[in-house]
JSON list of C-alpha atoms and ligand atoms in Angstrom, two decimals:
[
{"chain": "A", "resi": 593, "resn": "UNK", "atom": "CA", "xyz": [-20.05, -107.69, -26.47]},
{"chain": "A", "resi": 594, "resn": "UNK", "atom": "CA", "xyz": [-20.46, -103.99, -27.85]},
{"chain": "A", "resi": 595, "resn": "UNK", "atom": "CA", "xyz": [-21.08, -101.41, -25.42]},
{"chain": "A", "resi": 596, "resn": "UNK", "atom": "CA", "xyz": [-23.85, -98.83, -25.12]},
{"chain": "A", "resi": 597, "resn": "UNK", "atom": "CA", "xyz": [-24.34, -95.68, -26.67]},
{"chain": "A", "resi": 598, "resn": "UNK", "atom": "CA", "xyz": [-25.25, -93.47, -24.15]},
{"chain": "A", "resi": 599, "resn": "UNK", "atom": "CA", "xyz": [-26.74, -90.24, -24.98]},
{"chain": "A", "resi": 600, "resn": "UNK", "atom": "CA", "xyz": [-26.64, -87.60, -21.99]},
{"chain": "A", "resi": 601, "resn": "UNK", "atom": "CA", "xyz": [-28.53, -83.93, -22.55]},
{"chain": "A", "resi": 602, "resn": "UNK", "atom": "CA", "xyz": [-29.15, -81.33, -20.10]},
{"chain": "A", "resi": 603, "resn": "UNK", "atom": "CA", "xyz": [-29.35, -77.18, -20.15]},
{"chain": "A", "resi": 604, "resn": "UNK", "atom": "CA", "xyz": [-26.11, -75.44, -20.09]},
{"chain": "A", "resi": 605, "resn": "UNK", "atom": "CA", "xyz": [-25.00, -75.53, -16.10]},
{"chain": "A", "resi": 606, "resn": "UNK", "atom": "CA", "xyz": [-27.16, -78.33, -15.49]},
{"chain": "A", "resi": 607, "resn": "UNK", "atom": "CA", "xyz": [-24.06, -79.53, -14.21]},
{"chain": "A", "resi": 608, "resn": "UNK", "atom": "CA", "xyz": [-23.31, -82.57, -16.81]},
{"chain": "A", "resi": 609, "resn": "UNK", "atom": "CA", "xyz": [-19.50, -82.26, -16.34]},
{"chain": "A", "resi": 610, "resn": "UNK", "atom": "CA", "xyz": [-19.79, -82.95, -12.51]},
{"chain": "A", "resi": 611, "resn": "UNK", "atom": "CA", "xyz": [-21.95, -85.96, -12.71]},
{"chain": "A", "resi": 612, "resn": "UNK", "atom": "CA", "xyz": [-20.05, -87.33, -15.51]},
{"chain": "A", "resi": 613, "resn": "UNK", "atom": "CA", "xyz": [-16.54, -87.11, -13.79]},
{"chain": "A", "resi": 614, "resn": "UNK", "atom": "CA", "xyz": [-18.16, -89.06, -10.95]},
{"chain": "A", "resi": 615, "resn": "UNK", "atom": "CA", "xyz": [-19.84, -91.78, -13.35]},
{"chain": "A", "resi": 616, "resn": "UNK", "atom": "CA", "xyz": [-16.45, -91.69, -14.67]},
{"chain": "A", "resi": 617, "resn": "UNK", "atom": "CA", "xyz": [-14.80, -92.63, -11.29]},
{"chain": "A", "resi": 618, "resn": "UNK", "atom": "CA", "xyz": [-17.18, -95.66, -11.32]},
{"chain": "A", "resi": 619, "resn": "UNK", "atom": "CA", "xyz": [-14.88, -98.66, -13.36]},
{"chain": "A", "resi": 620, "resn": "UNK", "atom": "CA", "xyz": [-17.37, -101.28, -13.25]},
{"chain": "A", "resi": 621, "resn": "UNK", "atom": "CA", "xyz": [-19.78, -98.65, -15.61]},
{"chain": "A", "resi": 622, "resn": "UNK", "atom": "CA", "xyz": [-16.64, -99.72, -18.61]},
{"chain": "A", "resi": 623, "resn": "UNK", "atom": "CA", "xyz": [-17.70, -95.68, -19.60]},
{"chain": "A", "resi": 624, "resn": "UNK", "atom": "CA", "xyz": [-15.66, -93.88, -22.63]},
{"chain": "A", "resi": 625, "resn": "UNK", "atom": "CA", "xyz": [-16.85, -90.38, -23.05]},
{"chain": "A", "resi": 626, "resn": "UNK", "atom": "CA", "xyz": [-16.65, -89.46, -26.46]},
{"chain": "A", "resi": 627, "resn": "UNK", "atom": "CA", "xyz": [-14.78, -86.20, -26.73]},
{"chain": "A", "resi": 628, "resn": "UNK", "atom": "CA", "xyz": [-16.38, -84.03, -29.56]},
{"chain": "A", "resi": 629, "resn": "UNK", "atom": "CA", "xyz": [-14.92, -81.66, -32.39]},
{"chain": "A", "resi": 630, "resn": "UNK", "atom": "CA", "xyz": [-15.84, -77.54, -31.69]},
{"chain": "A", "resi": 631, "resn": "UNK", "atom": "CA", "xyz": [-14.95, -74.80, -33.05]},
{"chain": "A", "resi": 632, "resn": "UNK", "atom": "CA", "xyz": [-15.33, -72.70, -29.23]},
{"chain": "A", "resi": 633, "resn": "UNK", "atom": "CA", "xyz": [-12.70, -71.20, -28.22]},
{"chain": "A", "resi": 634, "resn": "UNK", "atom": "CA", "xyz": [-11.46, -73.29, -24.89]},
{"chain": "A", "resi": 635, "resn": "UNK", "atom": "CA", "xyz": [-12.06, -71.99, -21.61]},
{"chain": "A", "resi": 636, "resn": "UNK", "atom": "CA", "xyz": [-9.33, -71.56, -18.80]},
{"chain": "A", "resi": 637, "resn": "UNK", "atom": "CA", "xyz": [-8.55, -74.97, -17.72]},
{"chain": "A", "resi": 638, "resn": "UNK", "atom": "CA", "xyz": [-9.52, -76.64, -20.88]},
{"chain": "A", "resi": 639, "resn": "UNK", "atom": "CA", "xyz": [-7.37, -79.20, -22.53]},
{"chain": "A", "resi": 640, "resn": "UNK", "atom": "CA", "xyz": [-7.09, -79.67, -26.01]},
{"chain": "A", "resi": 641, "resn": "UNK", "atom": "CA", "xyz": [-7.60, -83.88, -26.78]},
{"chain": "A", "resi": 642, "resn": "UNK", "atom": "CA", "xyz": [-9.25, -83.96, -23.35]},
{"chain": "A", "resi": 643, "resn": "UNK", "atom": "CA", "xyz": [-12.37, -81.76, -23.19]},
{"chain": "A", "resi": 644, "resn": "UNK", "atom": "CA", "xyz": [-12.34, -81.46, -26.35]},
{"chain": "A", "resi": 645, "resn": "UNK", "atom": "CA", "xyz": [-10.84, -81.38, -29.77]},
{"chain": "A", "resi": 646, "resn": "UNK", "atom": "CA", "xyz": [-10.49, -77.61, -30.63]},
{"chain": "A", "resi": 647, "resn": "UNK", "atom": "CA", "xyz": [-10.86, -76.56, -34.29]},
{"chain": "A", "resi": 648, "resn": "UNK", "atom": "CA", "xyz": [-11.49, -73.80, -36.72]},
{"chain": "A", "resi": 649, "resn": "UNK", "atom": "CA", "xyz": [-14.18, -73.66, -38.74]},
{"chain": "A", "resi": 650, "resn": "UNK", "atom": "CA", "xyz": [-12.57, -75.12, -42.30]},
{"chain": "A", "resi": 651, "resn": "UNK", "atom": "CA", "xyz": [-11.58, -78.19, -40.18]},
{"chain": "A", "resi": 652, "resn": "UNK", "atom": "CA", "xyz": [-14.88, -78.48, -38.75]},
{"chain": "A", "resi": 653, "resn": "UNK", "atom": "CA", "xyz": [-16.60, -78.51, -42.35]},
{"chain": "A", "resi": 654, "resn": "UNK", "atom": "CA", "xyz": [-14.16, -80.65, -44.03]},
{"chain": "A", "resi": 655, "resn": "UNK", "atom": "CA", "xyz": [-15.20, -83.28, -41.21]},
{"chain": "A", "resi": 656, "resn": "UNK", "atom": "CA", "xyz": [-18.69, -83.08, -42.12]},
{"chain": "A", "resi": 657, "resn": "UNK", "atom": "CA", "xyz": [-18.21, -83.18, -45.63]},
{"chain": "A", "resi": 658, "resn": "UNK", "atom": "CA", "xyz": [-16.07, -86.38, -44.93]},
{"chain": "A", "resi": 659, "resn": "UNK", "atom": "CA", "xyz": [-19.28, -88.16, -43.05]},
{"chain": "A", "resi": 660, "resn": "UNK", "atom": "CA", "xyz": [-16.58, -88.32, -40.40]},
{"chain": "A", "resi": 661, "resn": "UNK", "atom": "CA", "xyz": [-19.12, -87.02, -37.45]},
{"chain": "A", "resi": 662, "resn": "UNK", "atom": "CA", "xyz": [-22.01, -89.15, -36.00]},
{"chain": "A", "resi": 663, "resn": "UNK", "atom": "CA", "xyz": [-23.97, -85.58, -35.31]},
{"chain": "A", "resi": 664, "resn": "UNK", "atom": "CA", "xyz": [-23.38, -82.10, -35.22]},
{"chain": "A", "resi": 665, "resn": "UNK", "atom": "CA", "xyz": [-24.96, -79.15, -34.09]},
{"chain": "A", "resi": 666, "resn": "UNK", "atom": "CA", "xyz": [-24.62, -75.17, -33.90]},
{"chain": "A", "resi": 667, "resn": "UNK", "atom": "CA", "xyz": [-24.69, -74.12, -30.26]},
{"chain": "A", "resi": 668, "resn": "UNK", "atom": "CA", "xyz": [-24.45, -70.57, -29.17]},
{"chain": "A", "resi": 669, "resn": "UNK", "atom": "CA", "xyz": [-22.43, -69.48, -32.42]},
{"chain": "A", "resi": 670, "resn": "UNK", "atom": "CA", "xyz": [-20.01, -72.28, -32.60]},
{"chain": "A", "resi": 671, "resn": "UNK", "atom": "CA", "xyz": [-20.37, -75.87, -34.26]},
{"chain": "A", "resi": 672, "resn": "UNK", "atom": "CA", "xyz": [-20.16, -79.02, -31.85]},
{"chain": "A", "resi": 673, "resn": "UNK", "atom": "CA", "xyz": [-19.88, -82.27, -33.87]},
{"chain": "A", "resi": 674, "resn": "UNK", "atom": "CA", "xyz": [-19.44, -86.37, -32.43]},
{"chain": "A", "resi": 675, "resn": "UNK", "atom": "CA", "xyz": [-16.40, -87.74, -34.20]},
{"chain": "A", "resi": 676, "resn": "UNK", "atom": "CA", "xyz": [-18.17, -91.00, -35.34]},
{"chain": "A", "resi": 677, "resn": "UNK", "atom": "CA", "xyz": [-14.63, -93.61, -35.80]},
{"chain": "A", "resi": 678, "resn": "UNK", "atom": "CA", "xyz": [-13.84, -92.73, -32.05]},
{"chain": "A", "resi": 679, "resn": "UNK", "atom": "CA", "xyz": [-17.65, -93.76, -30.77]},
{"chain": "A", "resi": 680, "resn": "UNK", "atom": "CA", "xyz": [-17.60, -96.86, -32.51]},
{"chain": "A", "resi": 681, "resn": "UNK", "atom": "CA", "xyz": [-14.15, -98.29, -31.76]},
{"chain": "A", "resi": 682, "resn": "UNK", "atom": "CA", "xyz": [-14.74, -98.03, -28.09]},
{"chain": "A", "resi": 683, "resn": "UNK", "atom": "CA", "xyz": [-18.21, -99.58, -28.83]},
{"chain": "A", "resi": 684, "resn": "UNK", "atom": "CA", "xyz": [-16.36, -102.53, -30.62]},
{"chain": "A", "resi": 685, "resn": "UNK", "atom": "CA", "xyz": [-14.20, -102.43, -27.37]},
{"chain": "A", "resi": 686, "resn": "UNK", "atom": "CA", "xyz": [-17.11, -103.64, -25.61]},
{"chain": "A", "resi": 687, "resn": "UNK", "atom": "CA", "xyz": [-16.94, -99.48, -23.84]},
{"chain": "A", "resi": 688, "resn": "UNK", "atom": "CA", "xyz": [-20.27, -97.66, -22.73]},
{"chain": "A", "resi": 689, "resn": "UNK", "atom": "CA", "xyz": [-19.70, -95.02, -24.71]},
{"chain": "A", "resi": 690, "resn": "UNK", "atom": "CA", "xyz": [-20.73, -91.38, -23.03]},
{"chain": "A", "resi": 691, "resn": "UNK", "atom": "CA", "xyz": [-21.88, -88.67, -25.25]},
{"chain": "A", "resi": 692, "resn": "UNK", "atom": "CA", "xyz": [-22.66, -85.26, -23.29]},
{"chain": "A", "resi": 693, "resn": "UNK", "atom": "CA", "xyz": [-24.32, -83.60, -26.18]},
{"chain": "A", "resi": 694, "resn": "UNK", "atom": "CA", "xyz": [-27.30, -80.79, -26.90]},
{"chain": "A", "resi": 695, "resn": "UNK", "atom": "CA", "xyz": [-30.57, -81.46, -27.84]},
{"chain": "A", "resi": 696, "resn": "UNK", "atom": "CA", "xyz": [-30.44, -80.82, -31.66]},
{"chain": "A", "resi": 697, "resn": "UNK", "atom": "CA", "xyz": [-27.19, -83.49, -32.14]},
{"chain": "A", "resi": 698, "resn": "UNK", "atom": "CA", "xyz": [-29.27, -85.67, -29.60]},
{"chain": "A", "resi": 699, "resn": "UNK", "atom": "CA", "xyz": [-32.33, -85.86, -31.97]},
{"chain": "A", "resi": 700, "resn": "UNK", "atom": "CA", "xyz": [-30.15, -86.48, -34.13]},
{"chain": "A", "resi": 701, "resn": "UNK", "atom": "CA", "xyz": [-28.59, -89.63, -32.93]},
{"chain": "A", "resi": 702, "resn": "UNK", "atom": "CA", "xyz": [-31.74, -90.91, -31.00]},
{"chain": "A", "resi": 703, "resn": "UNK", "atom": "CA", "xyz": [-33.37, -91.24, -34.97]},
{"chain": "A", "resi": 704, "resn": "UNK", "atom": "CA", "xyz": [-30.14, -93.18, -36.34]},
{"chain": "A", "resi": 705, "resn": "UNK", "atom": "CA", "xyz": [-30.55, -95.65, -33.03]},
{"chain": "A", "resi": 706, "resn": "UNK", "atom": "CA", "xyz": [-33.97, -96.08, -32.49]},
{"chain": "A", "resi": 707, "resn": "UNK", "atom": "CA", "xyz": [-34.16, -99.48, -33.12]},
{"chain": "A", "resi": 708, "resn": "UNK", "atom": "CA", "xyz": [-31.11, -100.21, -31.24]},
{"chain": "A", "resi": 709, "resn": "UNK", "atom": "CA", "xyz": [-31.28, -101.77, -27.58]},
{"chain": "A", "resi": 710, "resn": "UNK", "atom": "CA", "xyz": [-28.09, -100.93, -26.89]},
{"chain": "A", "resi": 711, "resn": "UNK", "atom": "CA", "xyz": [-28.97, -97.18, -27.14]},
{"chain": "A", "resi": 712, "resn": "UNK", "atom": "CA", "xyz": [-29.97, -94.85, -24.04]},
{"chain": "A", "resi": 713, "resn": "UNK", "atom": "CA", "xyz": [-31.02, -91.37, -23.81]},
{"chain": "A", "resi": 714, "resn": "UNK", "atom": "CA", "xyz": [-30.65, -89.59, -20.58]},
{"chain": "A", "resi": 715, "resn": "UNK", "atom": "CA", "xyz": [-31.72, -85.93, -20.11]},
{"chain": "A", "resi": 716, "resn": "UNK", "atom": "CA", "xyz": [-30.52, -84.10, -16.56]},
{"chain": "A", "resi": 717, "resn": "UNK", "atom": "CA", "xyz": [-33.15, -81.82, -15.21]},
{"chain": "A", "resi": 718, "resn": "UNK", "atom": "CA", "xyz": [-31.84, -79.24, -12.28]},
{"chain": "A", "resi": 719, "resn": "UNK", "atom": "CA", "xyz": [-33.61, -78.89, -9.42]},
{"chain": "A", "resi": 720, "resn": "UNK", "atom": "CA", "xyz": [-35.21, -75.67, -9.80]},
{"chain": "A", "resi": 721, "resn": "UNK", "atom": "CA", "xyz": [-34.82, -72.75, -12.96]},
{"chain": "A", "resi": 722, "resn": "UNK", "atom": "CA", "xyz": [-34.02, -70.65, -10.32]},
{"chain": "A", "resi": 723, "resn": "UNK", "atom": "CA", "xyz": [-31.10, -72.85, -9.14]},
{"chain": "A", "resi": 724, "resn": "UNK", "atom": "CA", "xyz": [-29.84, -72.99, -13.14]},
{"chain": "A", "resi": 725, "resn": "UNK", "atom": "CA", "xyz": [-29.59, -69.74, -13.66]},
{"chain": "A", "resi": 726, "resn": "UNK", "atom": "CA", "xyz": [-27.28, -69.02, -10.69]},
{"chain": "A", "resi": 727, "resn": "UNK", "atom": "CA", "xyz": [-25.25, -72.00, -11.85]},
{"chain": "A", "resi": 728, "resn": "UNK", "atom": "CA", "xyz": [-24.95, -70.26, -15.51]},
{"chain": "A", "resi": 729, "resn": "UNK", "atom": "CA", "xyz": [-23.95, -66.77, -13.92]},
{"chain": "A", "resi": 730, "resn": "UNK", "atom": "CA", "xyz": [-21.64, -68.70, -11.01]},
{"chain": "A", "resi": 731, "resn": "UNK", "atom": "CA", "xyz": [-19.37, -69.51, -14.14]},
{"chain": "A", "resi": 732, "resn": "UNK", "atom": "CA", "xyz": [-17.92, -65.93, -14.64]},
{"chain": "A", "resi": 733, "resn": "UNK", "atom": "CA", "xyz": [-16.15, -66.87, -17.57]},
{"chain": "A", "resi": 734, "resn": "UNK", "atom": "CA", "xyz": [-18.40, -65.40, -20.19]},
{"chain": "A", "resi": 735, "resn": "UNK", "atom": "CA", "xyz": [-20.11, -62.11, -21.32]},
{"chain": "A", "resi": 736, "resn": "UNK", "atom": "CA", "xyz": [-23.64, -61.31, -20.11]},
{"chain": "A", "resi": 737, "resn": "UNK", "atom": "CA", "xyz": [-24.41, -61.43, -23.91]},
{"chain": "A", "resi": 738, "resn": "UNK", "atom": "CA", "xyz": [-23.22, -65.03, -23.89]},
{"chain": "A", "resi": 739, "resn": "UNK", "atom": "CA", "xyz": [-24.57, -65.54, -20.62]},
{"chain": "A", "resi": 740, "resn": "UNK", "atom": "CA", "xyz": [-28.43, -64.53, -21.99]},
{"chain": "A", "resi": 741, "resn": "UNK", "atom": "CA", "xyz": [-27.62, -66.69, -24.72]},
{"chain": "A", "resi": 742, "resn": "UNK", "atom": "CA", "xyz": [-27.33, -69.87, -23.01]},
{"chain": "A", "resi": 743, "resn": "UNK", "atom": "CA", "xyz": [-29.94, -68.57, -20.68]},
{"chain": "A", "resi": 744, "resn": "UNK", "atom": "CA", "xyz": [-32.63, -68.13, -23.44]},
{"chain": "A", "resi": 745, "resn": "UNK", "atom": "CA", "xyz": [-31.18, -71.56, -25.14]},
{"chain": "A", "resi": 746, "resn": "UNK", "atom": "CA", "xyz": [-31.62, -73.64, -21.72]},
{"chain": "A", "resi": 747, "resn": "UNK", "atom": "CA", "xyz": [-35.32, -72.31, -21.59]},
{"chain": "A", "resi": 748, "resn": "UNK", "atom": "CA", "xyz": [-35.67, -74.23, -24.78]},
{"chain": "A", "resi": 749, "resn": "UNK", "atom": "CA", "xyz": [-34.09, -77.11, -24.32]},
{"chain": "A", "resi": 750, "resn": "UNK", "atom": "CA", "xyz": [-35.84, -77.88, -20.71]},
{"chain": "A", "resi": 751, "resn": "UNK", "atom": "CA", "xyz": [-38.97, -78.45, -22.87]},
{"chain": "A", "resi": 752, "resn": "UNK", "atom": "CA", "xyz": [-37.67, -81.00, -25.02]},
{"chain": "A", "resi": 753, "resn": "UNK", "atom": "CA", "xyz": [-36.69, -83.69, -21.58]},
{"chain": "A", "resi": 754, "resn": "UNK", "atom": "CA", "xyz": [-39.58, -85.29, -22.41]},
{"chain": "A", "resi": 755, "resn": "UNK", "atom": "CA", "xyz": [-37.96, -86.67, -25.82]},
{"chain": "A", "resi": 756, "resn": "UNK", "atom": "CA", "xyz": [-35.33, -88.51, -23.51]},
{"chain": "A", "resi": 757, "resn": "UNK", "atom": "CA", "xyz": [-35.80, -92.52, -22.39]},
{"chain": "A", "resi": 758, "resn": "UNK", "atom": "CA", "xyz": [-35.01, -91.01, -18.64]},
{"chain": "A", "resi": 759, "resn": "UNK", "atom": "CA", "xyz": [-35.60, -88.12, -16.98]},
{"chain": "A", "resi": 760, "resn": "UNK", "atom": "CA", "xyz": [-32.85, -87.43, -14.19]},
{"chain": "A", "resi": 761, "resn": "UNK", "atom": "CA", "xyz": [-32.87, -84.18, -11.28]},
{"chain": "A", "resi": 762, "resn": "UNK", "atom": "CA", "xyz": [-29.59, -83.24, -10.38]},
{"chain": "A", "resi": 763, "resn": "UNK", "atom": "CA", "xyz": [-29.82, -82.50, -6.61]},
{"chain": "A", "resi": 764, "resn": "UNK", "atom": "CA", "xyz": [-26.58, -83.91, -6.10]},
{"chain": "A", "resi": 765, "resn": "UNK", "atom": "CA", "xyz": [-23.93, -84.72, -8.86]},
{"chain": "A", "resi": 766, "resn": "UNK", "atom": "CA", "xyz": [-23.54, -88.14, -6.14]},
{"chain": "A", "resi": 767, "resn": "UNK", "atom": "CA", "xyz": [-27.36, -89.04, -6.14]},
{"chain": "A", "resi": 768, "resn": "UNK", "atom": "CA", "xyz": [-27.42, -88.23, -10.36]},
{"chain": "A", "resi": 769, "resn": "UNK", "atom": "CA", "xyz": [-24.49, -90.21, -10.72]},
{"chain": "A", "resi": 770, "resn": "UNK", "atom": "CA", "xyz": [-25.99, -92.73, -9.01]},
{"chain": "A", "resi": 771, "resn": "UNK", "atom": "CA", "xyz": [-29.44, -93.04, -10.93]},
{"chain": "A", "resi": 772, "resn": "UNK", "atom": "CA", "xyz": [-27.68, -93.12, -14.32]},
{"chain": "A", "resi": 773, "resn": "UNK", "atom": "CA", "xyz": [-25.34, -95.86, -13.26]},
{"chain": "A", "resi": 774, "resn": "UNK", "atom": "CA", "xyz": [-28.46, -97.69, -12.11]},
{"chain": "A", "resi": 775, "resn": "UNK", "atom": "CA", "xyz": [-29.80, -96.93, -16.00]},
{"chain": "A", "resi": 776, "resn": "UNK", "atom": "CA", "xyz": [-26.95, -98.01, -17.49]},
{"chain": "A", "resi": 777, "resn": "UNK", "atom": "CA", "xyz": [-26.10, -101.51, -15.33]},
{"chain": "A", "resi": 778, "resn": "UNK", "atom": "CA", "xyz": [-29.97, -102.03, -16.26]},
{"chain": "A", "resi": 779, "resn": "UNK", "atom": "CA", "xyz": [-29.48, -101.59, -19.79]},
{"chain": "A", "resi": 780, "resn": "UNK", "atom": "CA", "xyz": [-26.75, -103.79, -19.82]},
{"chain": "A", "resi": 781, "resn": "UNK", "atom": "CA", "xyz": [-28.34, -106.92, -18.41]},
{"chain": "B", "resi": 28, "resn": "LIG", "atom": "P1", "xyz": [-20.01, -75.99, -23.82]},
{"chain": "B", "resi": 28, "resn": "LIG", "atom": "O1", "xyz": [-19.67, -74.85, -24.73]},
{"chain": "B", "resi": 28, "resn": "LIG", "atom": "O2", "xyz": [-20.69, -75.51, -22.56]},
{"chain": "B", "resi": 28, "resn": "LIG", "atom": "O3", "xyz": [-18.85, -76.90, -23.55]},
{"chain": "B", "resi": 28, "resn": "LIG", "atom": "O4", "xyz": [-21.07, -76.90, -24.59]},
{"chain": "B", "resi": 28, "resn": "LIG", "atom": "C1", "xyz": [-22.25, -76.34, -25.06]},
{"chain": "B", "resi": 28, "resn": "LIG", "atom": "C2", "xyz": [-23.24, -77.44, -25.37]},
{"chain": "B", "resi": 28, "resn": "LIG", "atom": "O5", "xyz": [-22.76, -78.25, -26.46]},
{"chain": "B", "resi": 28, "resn": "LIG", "atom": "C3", "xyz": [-23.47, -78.39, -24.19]},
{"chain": "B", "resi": 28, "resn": "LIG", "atom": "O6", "xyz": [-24.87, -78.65, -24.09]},
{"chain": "B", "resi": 28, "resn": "LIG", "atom": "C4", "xyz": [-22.72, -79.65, -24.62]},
{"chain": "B", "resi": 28, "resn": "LIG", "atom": "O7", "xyz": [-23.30, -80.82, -24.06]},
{"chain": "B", "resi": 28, "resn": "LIG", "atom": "C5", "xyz": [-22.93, -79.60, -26.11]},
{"chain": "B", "resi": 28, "resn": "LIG", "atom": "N1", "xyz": [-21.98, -80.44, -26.87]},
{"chain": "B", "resi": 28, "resn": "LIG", "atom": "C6", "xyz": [-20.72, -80.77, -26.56]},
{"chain": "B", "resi": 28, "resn": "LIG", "atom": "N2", "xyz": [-20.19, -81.57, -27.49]},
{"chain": "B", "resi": 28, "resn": "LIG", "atom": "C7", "xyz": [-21.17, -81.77, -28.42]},
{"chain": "B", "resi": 28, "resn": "LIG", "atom": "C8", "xyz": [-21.25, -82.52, -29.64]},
{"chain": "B", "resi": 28, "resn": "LIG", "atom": "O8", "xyz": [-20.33, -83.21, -30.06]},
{"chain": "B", "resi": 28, "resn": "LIG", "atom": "N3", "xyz": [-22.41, -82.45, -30.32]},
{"chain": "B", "resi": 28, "resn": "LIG", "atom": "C9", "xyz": [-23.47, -81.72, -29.90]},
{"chain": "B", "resi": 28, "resn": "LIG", "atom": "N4", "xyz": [-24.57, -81.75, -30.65]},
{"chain": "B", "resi": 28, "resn": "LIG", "atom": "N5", "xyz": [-23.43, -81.00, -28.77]},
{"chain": "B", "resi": 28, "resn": "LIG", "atom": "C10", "xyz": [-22.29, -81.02, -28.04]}
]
C-alpha cells in the first residue's frame, strides 16, 4: 500500500529536528524523511546526503528546470527544494514519507495533494513567542543579521498554522512526537 505524504511546518527553532528524530526512533510509524536540495551553506555537524543535499546555485536551477523537485522555496537568501523521484519511491515502498519544509513549499504541495487522503499537513506551534525566540538565539551559529531574519520570517509564518490539517504545541519534543504519531497511525487506518 503507498505510504503517506506527510507535510511538517513550523517557525525556525520550533524545534522540528528534535521531534522528528524521535518520530524517527518510532519503527512501527514506517517514516522516510525526505532529505531536500539547498543551496545553505551546512552548519557544524551537518552531513552532506544526510541533512541535506548541499548545492550551488546552477545545480539548484538546473533541478528545477528539470521538474526534478516536488516544491521549492527561497528561505532566508538560499533556495530549499523537495527532490520529487526520492518522495515517491519511498511512497511506492509503502514509507510515510516526512517532509520538514516552510510554509511557501508547503502551500505548495498541500494544492498538488488536496484531493489526496493519503496526504497530511502538520504545523508545530511552540509554546510561547517568548520561548522561540530564545530557542533561535540559543543556536549561536549565526549572525544577529541572520538571526533577525529568521526572527521576522517566524513572525510570519506563525500566522499561516491555521492553513495546516493539525495544529501541534511543542512542550516537549516526547509529548509532540507523540501527537503526530497518533495523526499519522490515524491516517493510516
Ligand atoms: P534550515 O536552514 O534551518 O535548515 O531550514 C530553513 C527552513 O527551510 C526550515 O523551515 C526548513 O523546514 C525549510 N526547508 C528545509 N528543506 C526544505 C525544502 O525542501 N523545501 C522547503 N520549501 N523548505 C525546506
Amino acid at each position: 500500500m503507498k505510504g503517506l505524504l506527510i507535510v511538517l511546518s513550523g517557525p525556525s527553532g520550533v524545534g522540528k529536528g528534535t521531534v522528528r528524530k524521535v518520530l524517527m526512533e518510532d519503527e512501527s510509524l514506517k517514516l522516510a524523511f525526505s532529505i531536500s536540495m539547498t543551496t545553505r551553506q551546512p552548519r557544524n555537524g551537518e552531513i552532506d546526503g544526510v541533512d541535506y543535499f548541499f548545492v550551488d546555485k546552477e545545480t539548484f536551477n538546473q533541478n528545477i528546470k528539470n521538474g526534478e523537485l516536488l516544491e521549492y522555496a527561497r528561505f532566508v537568501g538560499n533556495s530549499y527544494g523537495t527532490p520529487r523521484s526520492y518522495v515517491e519511491k519511498l511512497r511506492n515502498e509503502g514509507k510515510n514519507v516526512l517532509l520538514e519544509i516552510e510554509t511557501n513549499g508547503a502551500k505548495q504541495v498541500m494544492e498538488k495533494f488536496s484531493d489526496d487522503d493519503k496526504f497530511v499537513s502538520i504545523f508545530l506551534l511552540p509554546p510561547s513567542p517568548e520561548e522561540l525566540e530564545s530557542r533561535i538565539r540559543g543556536r549561536q551559529t549565526e549572525s544577529e543579521e541572520v538571526i533577525q531574519e529568521r526572527l521576522a520570517k517566524s513572525r510570519k509564518e506563525l500566522k499561516l498554522s491555521s492553513l495546516y490539517m493539525y495544529q501541534v504545541v511543542n512542550e516537549t519534543p516526547e509529548q509532540a512526537a507523540k501527537e503526530i504519531s497518533k495523526i499519522i497511525k490515524s491516517k493510516e487506518n
